[in-house]
mmCIF file of C-alpha atoms in Angstrom:
data_model
loop_
_atom_site.group_PDB
_atom_site.id
_atom_site.type_symbol
_atom_site.label_atom_id
_atom_site.label_comp_id
_atom_site.label_asym_id
_atom_site.label_seq_id
_atom_site.Cartn_x
_atom_site.Cartn_y
_atom_site.Cartn_z
ATOM 1 C CA UNK A 1 8.989 -0.804 19.003
ATOM 2 C CA UNK A 2 5.798 1.087 17.684
ATOM 3 C CA UNK A 3 4.194 1.445 14.235
ATOM 4 C CA UNK A 4 2.101 4.777 13.698
ATOM 5 C CA UNK A 5 -0.455 3.767 11.398
ATOM 6 C CA UNK A 6 -3.999 4.761 9.954
ATOM 7 C CA UNK A 7 -7.093 2.335 9.500
ATOM 8 C CA UNK A 8 -7.507 3.750 6.003
ATOM 9 C CA UNK A 9 -4.018 3.891 4.762
ATOM 10 C CA UNK A 10 -2.820 1.269 2.149
ATOM 11 C CA UNK A 11 0.874 1.839 2.931
ATOM 12 C CA UNK A 12 0.231 1.026 6.623
ATOM 13 C CA UNK A 13 -1.866 -1.928 5.633
ATOM 14 C CA UNK A 14 1.079 -3.073 3.735
ATOM 15 C CA UNK A 15 3.219 -3.173 6.891
ATOM 16 C CA UNK A 16 0.527 -4.620 9.231
ATOM 17 C CA UNK A 17 -0.011 -7.500 6.656
ATOM 18 C CA UNK A 18 3.807 -8.256 6.533
ATOM 19 C CA UNK A 19 3.727 -8.165 10.650
ATOM 20 C CA UNK A 20 1.190 -10.693 10.477
ATOM 21 C CA UNK A 21 2.461 -12.816 7.907
ATOM 22 C CA UNK A 22 5.861 -12.884 9.536
ATOM 23 C CA UNK A 23 4.869 -13.250 13.108
ATOM 24 C CA UNK A 24 6.109 -9.918 14.331
ATOM 25 C CA UNK A 25 3.039 -9.272 16.769
ATOM 26 C CA UNK A 26 5.358 -7.666 19.139
ATOM 27 C CA UNK A 27 5.492 -4.544 17.131
ATOM 28 C CA UNK A 28 2.656 -2.226 18.578
ATOM 29 C CA UNK A 29 0.472 -0.633 16.299
ATOM 30 C CA UNK A 30 -1.032 2.815 17.268
ATOM 31 C CA UNK A 31 -3.883 4.164 14.808
ATOM 32 C CA UNK A 32 -3.958 7.845 14.273
ATOM 33 C CA UNK A 33 -6.031 10.306 12.558
ATOM 34 C CA UNK A 34 -3.857 12.717 10.126
ATOM 35 C CA UNK A 35 -4.649 14.469 6.822
ATOM 36 C CA UNK A 36 -2.394 16.816 4.528
ATOM 37 C CA UNK A 37 -4.068 19.894 6.079
ATOM 38 C CA UNK A 38 -4.077 18.607 9.627
ATOM 39 C CA UNK A 39 -1.283 16.466 10.518
ATOM 40 C CA UNK A 40 -1.369 14.322 13.692
ATOM 41 C CA UNK A 41 1.364 15.900 15.984
ATOM 42 C CA UNK A 42 2.880 12.436 17.007
ATOM 43 C CA UNK A 43 3.262 11.503 13.503
ATOM 44 C CA UNK A 44 4.888 14.717 12.549
ATOM 45 C CA UNK A 45 7.182 14.390 15.340
ATOM 46 C CA UNK A 46 8.320 10.865 14.017
ATOM 47 C CA UNK A 47 7.982 11.671 10.480
ATOM 48 C CA UNK A 48 9.086 15.370 9.191
ATOM 49 C CA UNK A 49 6.987 14.614 6.077
ATOM 50 C CA UNK A 50 3.903 13.890 8.159
ATOM 51 C CA UNK A 51 3.179 10.804 6.273
ATOM 52 C CA UNK A 52 1.877 7.230 7.437
ATOM 53 C CA UNK A 53 3.444 4.763 8.312
ATOM 54 C CA UNK A 54 6.296 5.468 10.544
ATOM 55 C CA UNK A 55 8.111 2.902 12.849
ATOM 56 C CA UNK A 56 9.580 4.169 15.991
ATOM 57 C CA UNK A 57 12.475 1.982 17.278
ATOM 58 C CA UNK A 58 13.629 2.279 20.706
ATOM 59 C CA UNK A 59 17.358 1.629 19.517
ATOM 60 C CA UNK A 60 17.704 3.458 16.435
ATOM 61 C CA UNK A 61 16.161 6.275 14.195
ATOM 62 C CA UNK A 62 12.611 6.118 13.366
ATOM 63 C CA UNK A 63 12.125 4.649 9.945
ATOM 64 C CA UNK A 64 9.462 5.991 7.255
ATOM 65 C CA UNK A 65 8.380 5.241 3.836
ATOM 66 C CA UNK A 66 6.586 1.837 3.752
ATOM 67 C CA UNK A 67 9.254 0.381 1.635
ATOM 68 C CA UNK A 68 12.142 1.286 4.211
ATOM 69 C CA UNK A 69 9.996 -0.178 6.898
ATOM 70 C CA UNK A 70 9.124 -3.341 5.269
ATOM 71 C CA UNK A 71 12.835 -4.104 4.272
ATOM 72 C CA UNK A 72 13.912 -3.607 7.853
ATOM 73 C CA UNK A 73 10.997 -5.895 9.223
ATOM 74 C CA UNK A 74 11.893 -8.534 6.598
ATOM 75 C CA UNK A 75 15.625 -8.341 7.815
ATOM 76 C CA UNK A 76 14.229 -8.135 11.485
ATOM 77 C CA UNK A 77 12.336 -11.707 10.989
ATOM 78 C CA UNK A 78 14.546 -13.266 8.585
ATOM 79 C CA UNK A 79 11.426 -13.790 6.142
ATOM 80 C CA UNK A 80 13.089 -13.594 2.965
ATOM 81 C CA UNK A 81 10.081 -11.600 1.315
ATOM 82 C CA UNK A 82 12.858 -9.859 -0.766
ATOM 83 C CA UNK A 83 14.616 -13.112 -2.041
ATOM 84 C CA UNK A 84 17.808 -12.506 -3.655
ATOM 85 C CA UNK A 85 16.679 -14.916 -6.569
ATOM 86 C CA UNK A 86 14.224 -12.424 -7.644
ATOM 87 C CA UNK A 87 15.023 -9.297 -5.982
ATOM 88 C CA UNK A 88 14.401 -6.770 -9.036
ATOM 89 C CA UNK A 89 11.077 -8.447 -9.926
ATOM 90 C CA UNK A 90 10.029 -7.866 -6.185
ATOM 91 C CA UNK A 91 11.195 -4.471 -5.863
ATOM 92 C CA UNK A 92 9.568 -3.519 -9.181
ATOM 93 C CA UNK A 93 6.096 -5.167 -8.373
ATOM 94 C CA UNK A 94 6.335 -3.556 -4.991
ATOM 95 C CA UNK A 95 6.957 -0.039 -6.613
ATOM 96 C CA UNK A 96 4.008 -0.771 -9.051
ATOM 97 C CA UNK A 97 1.607 -1.548 -6.051
ATOM 98 C CA UNK A 98 2.943 1.656 -4.381
ATOM 99 C CA UNK A 99 2.421 3.745 -7.363
ATOM 100 C CA UNK A 100 -1.294 2.598 -7.592
ATOM 101 C CA UNK A 101 -1.707 3.436 -4.154
ATOM 102 C CA UNK A 102 -0.106 6.839 -4.689
ATOM 103 C CA UNK A 103 -2.303 7.918 -7.388
ATOM 104 C CA UNK A 104 -5.440 6.622 -5.582
ATOM 105 C CA UNK A 105 -4.459 8.618 -2.478
ATOM 106 C CA UNK A 106 -4.081 11.515 -4.564
ATOM 107 C CA UNK A 107 -7.232 11.354 -6.039
ATOM 108 C CA UNK A 108 -9.019 11.136 -2.449
ATOM 109 C CA UNK A 109 -7.119 14.160 -1.407
ATOM 110 C CA UNK A 110 -8.360 16.174 -4.509
ATOM 111 C CA UNK A 111 -11.841 15.428 -3.563
ATOM 112 C CA UNK A 112 -11.413 16.152 0.307
ATOM 113 C CA UNK A 113 -8.657 18.590 0.611
ATOM 114 C CA UNK A 114 -9.533 21.128 -2.097
ATOM 115 C CA UNK A 115 -12.649 23.284 -2.133
ATOM 116 C CA UNK A 116 -14.984 22.021 -4.747
ATOM 117 C CA UNK A 117 -14.401 25.020 -7.026
ATOM 118 C CA UNK A 118 -10.745 24.324 -7.064
ATOM 119 C CA UNK A 119 -11.093 20.552 -7.866
ATOM 120 C CA UNK A 120 -9.504 19.703 -11.284
ATOM 121 C CA UNK A 121 -11.357 16.710 -12.834
ATOM 122 C CA UNK A 122 -8.382 16.331 -15.876
ATOM 123 C CA UNK A 123 -5.837 15.903 -12.965
ATOM 124 C CA UNK A 124 -8.096 13.262 -11.469
ATOM 125 C CA UNK A 125 -8.500 11.567 -14.756
ATOM 126 C CA UNK A 126 -4.816 11.494 -15.397
ATOM 127 C CA UNK A 127 -4.219 9.816 -12.047
ATOM 128 C CA UNK A 128 -6.707 7.194 -12.941
ATOM 129 C CA UNK A 129 -4.946 6.742 -16.192
ATOM 130 C CA UNK A 130 -1.844 5.929 -14.346
ATOM 131 C CA UNK A 131 -3.454 3.353 -12.293
ATOM 132 C CA UNK A 132 -5.252 1.747 -15.320
ATOM 133 C CA UNK A 133 -1.607 1.452 -17.127
ATOM 134 C CA UNK A 134 -0.408 -0.443 -14.145
ATOM 135 C CA UNK A 135 -3.304 -2.649 -13.673
ATOM 136 C CA UNK A 136 -3.022 -3.470 -17.364
ATOM 137 C CA UNK A 137 0.552 -4.213 -16.914
ATOM 138 C CA UNK A 138 -0.211 -6.505 -13.870
ATOM 139 C CA UNK A 139 -2.854 -8.459 -15.801
ATOM 140 C CA UNK A 140 -0.778 -9.030 -18.819
ATOM 141 C CA UNK A 141 3.026 -9.102 -17.533
ATOM 142 C CA UNK A 142 3.053 -10.244 -13.915
ATOM 143 C CA UNK A 143 0.575 -12.998 -13.267
ATOM 144 C CA UNK A 144 3.331 -15.618 -13.166
ATOM 145 C CA UNK A 145 5.130 -13.758 -10.348
ATOM 146 C CA UNK A 146 1.949 -12.941 -8.532
ATOM 147 C CA UNK A 147 1.132 -16.722 -8.458
ATOM 148 C CA UNK A 148 4.385 -17.567 -6.865
ATOM 149 C CA UNK A 149 5.461 -17.644 -3.254
ATOM 150 C CA UNK A 150 4.439 -14.752 -0.999
ATOM 151 C CA UNK A 151 6.781 -11.730 -1.147
ATOM 152 C CA UNK A 152 6.344 -7.990 -0.535
ATOM 153 C CA UNK A 153 5.529 -7.323 -4.134
ATOM 154 C CA UNK A 154 2.547 -9.511 -4.056
ATOM 155 C CA UNK A 155 1.554 -7.753 -0.588
ATOM 156 C CA UNK A 156 1.839 -4.293 -2.230
ATOM 157 C CA UNK A 157 -0.409 -5.419 -5.202
ATOM 158 C CA UNK A 158 -2.893 -6.939 -2.924
ATOM 159 C CA UNK A 159 -3.161 -3.591 -0.752
ATOM 160 C CA UNK A 160 -3.291 -1.469 -3.768
ATOM 161 C CA UNK A 161 -6.409 -3.689 -5.261
ATOM 162 C CA UNK A 162 -8.012 -3.484 -1.661
ATOM 163 C CA UNK A 163 -7.684 0.327 -1.712
ATOM 164 C CA UNK A 164 -9.319 0.536 -4.850
ATOM 165 C CA UNK A 165 -12.223 -1.510 -3.912
ATOM 166 C CA UNK A 166 -12.334 0.757 -0.844
ATOM 167 C CA UNK A 167 -12.001 4.355 -2.414
ATOM 168 C CA UNK A 168 -12.533 3.845 -6.093
ATOM 169 C CA UNK A 169 -15.034 0.939 -6.363
ATOM 170 C CA UNK A 170 -17.273 3.138 -8.850
ATOM 171 C CA UNK A 171 -14.041 2.876 -11.501
ATOM 172 C CA UNK A 172 -14.470 -0.657 -12.040
ATOM 173 C CA UNK A 173 -10.886 -1.754 -12.165
ATOM 174 C CA UNK A 174 -11.688 -5.331 -12.718
ATOM 175 C CA UNK A 175 -13.407 -4.666 -16.158
ATOM 176 C CA UNK A 176 -11.237 -6.349 -18.706
ATOM 177 C CA UNK A 177 -8.614 -7.544 -16.156
ATOM 178 C CA UNK A 178 -9.851 -11.167 -15.313
ATOM 179 C CA UNK A 179 -6.665 -12.682 -14.562
ATOM 180 C CA UNK A 180 -5.831 -10.202 -11.906
ATOM 181 C CA UNK A 181 -9.379 -10.155 -10.557
ATOM 182 C CA UNK A 182 -9.020 -14.030 -10.192
ATOM 183 C CA UNK A 183 -5.733 -13.593 -8.239
ATOM 184 C CA UNK A 184 -7.059 -10.881 -6.110
ATOM 185 C CA UNK A 185 -10.180 -12.929 -5.182
ATOM 186 C CA UNK A 186 -7.969 -15.697 -3.836
ATOM 187 C CA UNK A 187 -5.391 -13.218 -2.222
ATOM 188 C CA UNK A 188 -8.020 -11.332 -0.386
ATOM 189 C CA UNK A 189 -8.946 -14.415 1.467
ATOM 190 C CA UNK A 190 -5.555 -14.429 3.429
ATOM 191 C CA UNK A 191 -6.151 -14.093 7.295
ATOM 192 C CA UNK A 192 -3.677 -11.153 7.234
ATOM 193 C CA UNK A 193 -5.622 -9.163 4.469
ATOM 194 C CA UNK A 194 -9.007 -9.885 6.203
ATOM 195 C CA UNK A 195 -7.635 -8.894 9.405
ATOM 196 C CA UNK A 196 -6.335 -5.504 8.141
ATOM 197 C CA UNK A 197 -9.393 -4.339 6.351
ATOM 198 C CA UNK A 198 -9.650 -0.687 6.276
ATOM 199 C CA UNK A 199 -12.467 1.042 8.344
#
């Protein structure tokens, strides 16, 4: 089994953290370079949308979309990172983390893939507004869940905050969000998080 990944992708990082946290080191990780305007051929062969990550399985269809992959890997390991007792909270928290990552990646693409004279600052600000709304919700409504046992919702949020530090540090996401900042300071010390730091 092989995971097609990219060192900078927060969605691939989410899967790689899960692999480490659940002891699934038998899954090979292949890092590729791919952009929306110059997709990697191997990635396109695995995922017709040319999006990272993709999980190539020898005994089944290739899986893509990080949430599909993490559900499969959770079942494979019997890891219970989607516990029945709080499944809707975990899925909603994971979706929140993924939405932050989506908006953050779109901001990067706007800068890197569009000619400078075609970039739209208002659209970029709108993406950051979505991120700020999600961060405020995490800081005010989700701290009790984030403080609980490790699940995929927490991993998604951790990867989202790590991506903001990596690509949008100048925006100062921590300002006015002390509880979330404190949680992330602890979460970011996990061995799996340190080992998957984007480069």
